Amino acid sequence: MYRYDDFDRAFLEERVAQFRDQVARRLAGDLNEDEFKPLRLMNGLYLQLHAYMLRIAIPYGTLSSLQMRRLAEVAQRWDRGYGHFTTRQNIQLNWIRLEDAPDIIAALAEVDMHGIQTSGNCIRNVTADQYAGVAADEIEDPRIWAEILRQWSTNHPEFSFLPRKFKIAVTGAELDRAAIRVHDIGLRMCRAPDGSTGFEVVVGGGLGRTPLIGKTIRDFLPKDDLLGYLEAVMRVYNALGRRDNLYKARVKILVHDIGAERMAAMVDEEFQAIQAEGGVALDPVLVARIQDHFAPPAYAPAPEGPPEVLALERADPAFARWRATNTAAHREPGYVIVNLSLKPHGRPPGDATSGEMRAVADMADRWSLGEIRVAHEQNLVLPHVRQADLPDLWRAAAAIGFATPNIGHLTDIIACPGMDYCALATARSIPIAERLADRFKNLDRLHDIGPFRINISGCINACGHHHVGHVGLLGVDKNGEEFYQITLGGSAEEDTAIGRIVGPAVSSADVVDAIERLVETYVDIREAGETFLETCRRVGNAPFKESIYAAA
């Protein structure tokens, strides 16, 4: 894992001191809210419905057990004892007192954490594949380049006041586990015909009120050109992005307006100009130093398919189901990647209490070399687990409710905080997610349904990524009542698609029944081995629309 150096820590200490002074002046009345707002947002502090909310960055979704314990401590000491892991691999604390905020960011800085660039019109926290560095299908570890981008973008003087926020995601394999095509810039590691590695560059993706899939503007970009080329993208966007209309300011609108070919040509022209000026050179020493931080750990030899694990699989169907659903192939023989589901029955998706965070940290120390990942699907990952340790880890995860075998299934729901917390939301997401989880809690039924993703957003800003759910639910307000618009056929993976609206929004009271009828229709008409998404693409919306509105 990357460890901050003296430069990083000095920067954080200065920021803590600045913020402490800013908060003191706000509390004393020397700053009004309009003056204070941009200062607090630069440190990830929002003012929500009930209290201040602190959004803490988890760069490329990688956490140490020490950092997880500090998050638990902060949540317990200064919040209400829990945190919410988000779709951008951050964690949010929803009940912060302003007077406590300086002490909180000081406590976070002690473990190399902060809320910088989790808000504002800057380059936000760079996200990555949660299996980075350990996936069996990976080309290269994308976190090396995500960290280089973090360092490049932090306080970049040219890109600190962009037309709008800017999000970058990086994935290291052919399979897209970072949803790169719905980011402002998506980077996918790939190989050239000569075997060298670089990036496919995708620009102009995004969700919100105008969902658009990003376009590839460079099939292969050598790694050495990464910063220069991205600087060219940012310059084109910074110069031409609209600042007169909040809703048309994202780079996706620019790409849509001028076309991907024109965007690529303008970026190439700017890139050549940058190169002619000497380029944005990557210091090989710096790159090597960052690579060293992400070098594979010294794995102890471990047997592949330990007999005791195989015996437990045969004897205990619950363990066999969990292993099949919640683990993934590891590049190291004898090891496995374990997904901890933050979607236990009866709980808000993505939430973890302080006690649960400490338990996960303990599990990481005991079975995962002290490392934890946060997935954009709002789950946690232990990336370095010996297969022989799976039974003990499974029991420990079950003890805190994190062993529900539902990864990628209907109750693995992605949901924003919605109107329970968010000042922008127009409807609640969490109660709908909890009702759906309760309706489909029978595991035999859940696994018969198969892969099925539901995403819920409490407003058009789409923090729950509803556009790319196999089934998307968008909460809308109708004369003071909550309704939910349903979309079908979305995907955030390598077959990225924006879901299609089925019809009129369904009331809160009816939406769970409507989803159940939709599921029953799928089960009735699917062909052998066909997933919901495949069926949806084969038959279109018509049969599902008929079932959704059958009793309306």
PDB file of N, CA and C in Angstrom, residues 4 24 42 52 68 107 133 138 160 208 230 241 247-248 292 311 333 351 378 383 401 403 405 416 467 471 479 524 527:
ATOM      1  N   TYR A   4       2.134   7.739   2.888  1.00  0.00           N
ATOM      2  CA  TYR A   4       2.486   9.138   2.705  1.00  0.00           C
ATOM      3  C   TYR A   4       3.933   9.377   3.138  1.00  0.00           C
ATOM      4  N   ALA A  24     -12.917  28.125  13.325  1.00  0.00           N
ATOM      5  CA  ALA A  24     -12.969  29.048  14.473  1.00  0.00           C
ATOM      6  C   ALA A  24     -13.574  30.381  14.050  1.00  0.00           C
ATOM      7  N   MET A  42     -13.801  22.251   0.347  1.00  0.00           N
ATOM      8  CA  MET A  42     -12.441  21.835  -0.036  1.00  0.00           C
ATOM      9  C   MET A  42     -11.912  20.750   0.885  1.00  0.00           C
ATOM     10  N   TYR A  52     -23.932  18.435   9.552  1.00  0.00           N
ATOM     11  CA  TYR A  52     -22.822  18.413   8.601  1.00  0.00           C
ATOM     12  C   TYR A  52     -22.492  16.953   8.270  1.00  0.00           C
ATOM     13  N   MET A  68      -8.875   1.663   8.894  1.00  0.00           N
ATOM     14  CA  MET A  68     -10.254   1.253   9.195  1.00  0.00           C
ATOM     15  C   MET A  68     -10.555   1.436  10.683  1.00  0.00           C
ATOM     16  N   ALA A 107      -7.369  13.896  13.286  1.00  0.00           N
ATOM     17  CA  ALA A 107      -7.262  12.470  13.612  1.00  0.00           C
ATOM     18  C   ALA A 107      -7.091  11.643  12.338  1.00  0.00           C
ATOM     19  N   GLY A 133      -4.423  -5.528  -8.360  1.00  0.00           N
ATOM     20  CA  GLY A 133      -3.209  -6.135  -7.815  1.00  0.00           C
ATOM     21  C   GLY A 133      -3.329  -7.595  -7.466  1.00  0.00           C
ATOM     22  N   GLU A 138      -5.940  -9.799 -14.341  1.00  0.00           N
ATOM     23  CA  GLU A 138      -5.420  -8.435 -14.455  1.00  0.00           C
ATOM     24  C   GLU A 138      -4.207  -8.346 -15.386  1.00  0.00           C
ATOM     25  N   SER A 160      -8.112  23.316 -10.400  1.00  0.00           N
ATOM     26  CA  SER A 160      -8.776  23.378  -9.093  1.00  0.00           C
ATOM     27  C   SER A 160     -10.129  24.070  -9.160  1.00  0.00           C
ATOM     28  N   GLY A 208     -26.311  11.233 -13.704  1.00  0.00           N
ATOM     29  CA  GLY A 208     -27.034  12.466 -13.407  1.00  0.00           C
ATOM     30  C   GLY A 208     -28.229  12.658 -14.332  1.00  0.00           C
ATOM     31  N   LEU A 230      -3.652  13.341 -20.350  1.00  0.00           N
ATOM     32  CA  LEU A 230      -4.774  13.757 -19.493  1.00  0.00           C
ATOM     33  C   LEU A 230      -4.751  15.262 -19.236  1.00  0.00           C
ATOM     34  N   GLY A 241     -15.511  23.865 -21.642  1.00  0.00           N
ATOM     35  CA  GLY A 241     -16.644  23.453 -20.813  1.00  0.00           C
ATOM     36  C   GLY A 241     -17.500  24.645 -20.420  1.00  0.00           C
ATOM     37  N   TYR A 247     -26.093  22.659 -15.452  1.00  0.00           N
ATOM     38  CA  TYR A 247     -26.534  21.354 -15.942  1.00  0.00           C
ATOM     39  C   TYR A 247     -25.899  20.956 -17.274  1.00  0.00           C
ATOM     40  N   LYS A 248     -25.122  21.838 -17.843  1.00  0.00           N
ATOM     41  CA  LYS A 248     -24.450  21.526 -19.114  1.00  0.00           C
ATOM     42  C   LYS A 248     -22.935  21.701 -18.998  1.00  0.00           C
ATOM     43  N   ASP A 292       6.933   0.402  -6.061  1.00  0.00           N
ATOM     44  CA  ASP A 292       7.390  -0.375  -4.902  1.00  0.00           C
ATOM     45  C   ASP A 292       6.317  -0.451  -3.813  1.00  0.00           C
ATOM     46  N   ALA A 311     -13.945 -30.365   1.978  1.00  0.00           N
ATOM     47  CA  ALA A 311     -14.829 -31.214   2.787  1.00  0.00           C
ATOM     48  C   ALA A 311     -15.963 -30.386   3.384  1.00  0.00           C
ATOM     49  N   PRO A 333      -1.610 -18.788  -6.521  1.00  0.00           N
ATOM     50  CA  PRO A 333      -2.177 -20.108  -6.182  1.00  0.00           C
ATOM     51  C   PRO A 333      -2.355 -20.267  -4.675  1.00  0.00           C
ATOM     52  N   ASP A 351     -23.753   0.580   4.841  1.00  0.00           N
ATOM     53  CA  ASP A 351     -23.474   1.067   6.196  1.00  0.00           C
ATOM     54  C   ASP A 351     -22.657   0.040   6.989  1.00  0.00           C
ATOM     55  N   GLN A 378     -20.474  -0.766  -2.995  1.00  0.00           N
ATOM     56  CA  GLN A 378     -20.711  -0.530  -1.577  1.00  0.00           C
ATOM     57  C   GLN A 378     -20.542  -1.795  -0.738  1.00  0.00           C
ATOM     58  N   PRO A 383      -8.418  -8.783   0.178  1.00  0.00           N
ATOM     59  CA  PRO A 383      -7.801  -9.206  -1.085  1.00  0.00           C
ATOM     60  C   PRO A 383      -6.751 -10.311  -0.990  1.00  0.00           C
ATOM     61  N   GLY A 401     -22.672 -10.366  10.440  1.00  0.00           N
ATOM     62  CA  GLY A 401     -23.702 -10.199   9.413  1.00  0.00           C
ATOM     63  C   GLY A 401     -23.172  -9.839   8.041  1.00  0.00           C
ATOM     64  N   ALA A 403     -21.681 -11.966   5.875  1.00  0.00           N
ATOM     65  CA  ALA A 403     -21.451 -13.158   5.052  1.00  0.00           C
ATOM     66  C   ALA A 403     -22.683 -13.532   4.234  1.00  0.00           C
ATOM     67  N   PRO A 405     -24.649 -14.403   1.272  1.00  0.00           N
ATOM     68  CA  PRO A 405     -24.147 -14.807  -0.054  1.00  0.00           C
ATOM     69  C   PRO A 405     -24.971 -14.168  -1.172  1.00  0.00           C
ATOM     70  N   CYS A 416     -28.077   5.287  -2.764  1.00  0.00           N
ATOM     71  CA  CYS A 416     -27.559   6.511  -2.158  1.00  0.00           C
ATOM     72  C   CYS A 416     -28.243   6.714  -0.798  1.00  0.00           C
ATOM     73  N   HIS A 467     -29.170   4.593 -13.418  1.00  0.00           N
ATOM     74  CA  HIS A 467     -29.187   4.435 -14.882  1.00  0.00           C
ATOM     75  C   HIS A 467     -28.515   3.139 -15.323  1.00  0.00           C
ATOM     76  N   VAL A 471     -31.995  -3.172 -13.059  1.00  0.00           N
ATOM     77  CA  VAL A 471     -33.231  -2.457 -12.749  1.00  0.00           C
ATOM     78  C   VAL A 471     -32.834  -1.194 -11.996  1.00  0.00           C
ATOM     79  N   ASN A 479     -46.149  16.040  -5.925  1.00  0.00           N
ATOM     80  CA  ASN A 479     -47.061  16.723  -5.001  1.00  0.00           C
ATOM     81  C   ASN A 479     -46.879  16.247  -3.561  1.00  0.00           C
ATOM     82  N   ASP A 524     -40.404 -16.625 -15.594  1.00  0.00           N
ATOM     83  CA  ASP A 524     -41.304 -17.360 -16.491  1.00  0.00           C
ATOM     84  C   ASP A 524     -40.786 -17.415 -17.923  1.00  0.00           C
ATOM     85  N   GLU A 527     -34.756 -18.143 -20.874  1.00  0.00           N
ATOM     86  CA  GLU A 527     -34.298 -19.379 -21.472  1.00  0.00           C
ATOM     87  C   GLU A 527     -33.228 -19.990 -20.575  1.00  0.00           C
TER      88      GLU A 527
END
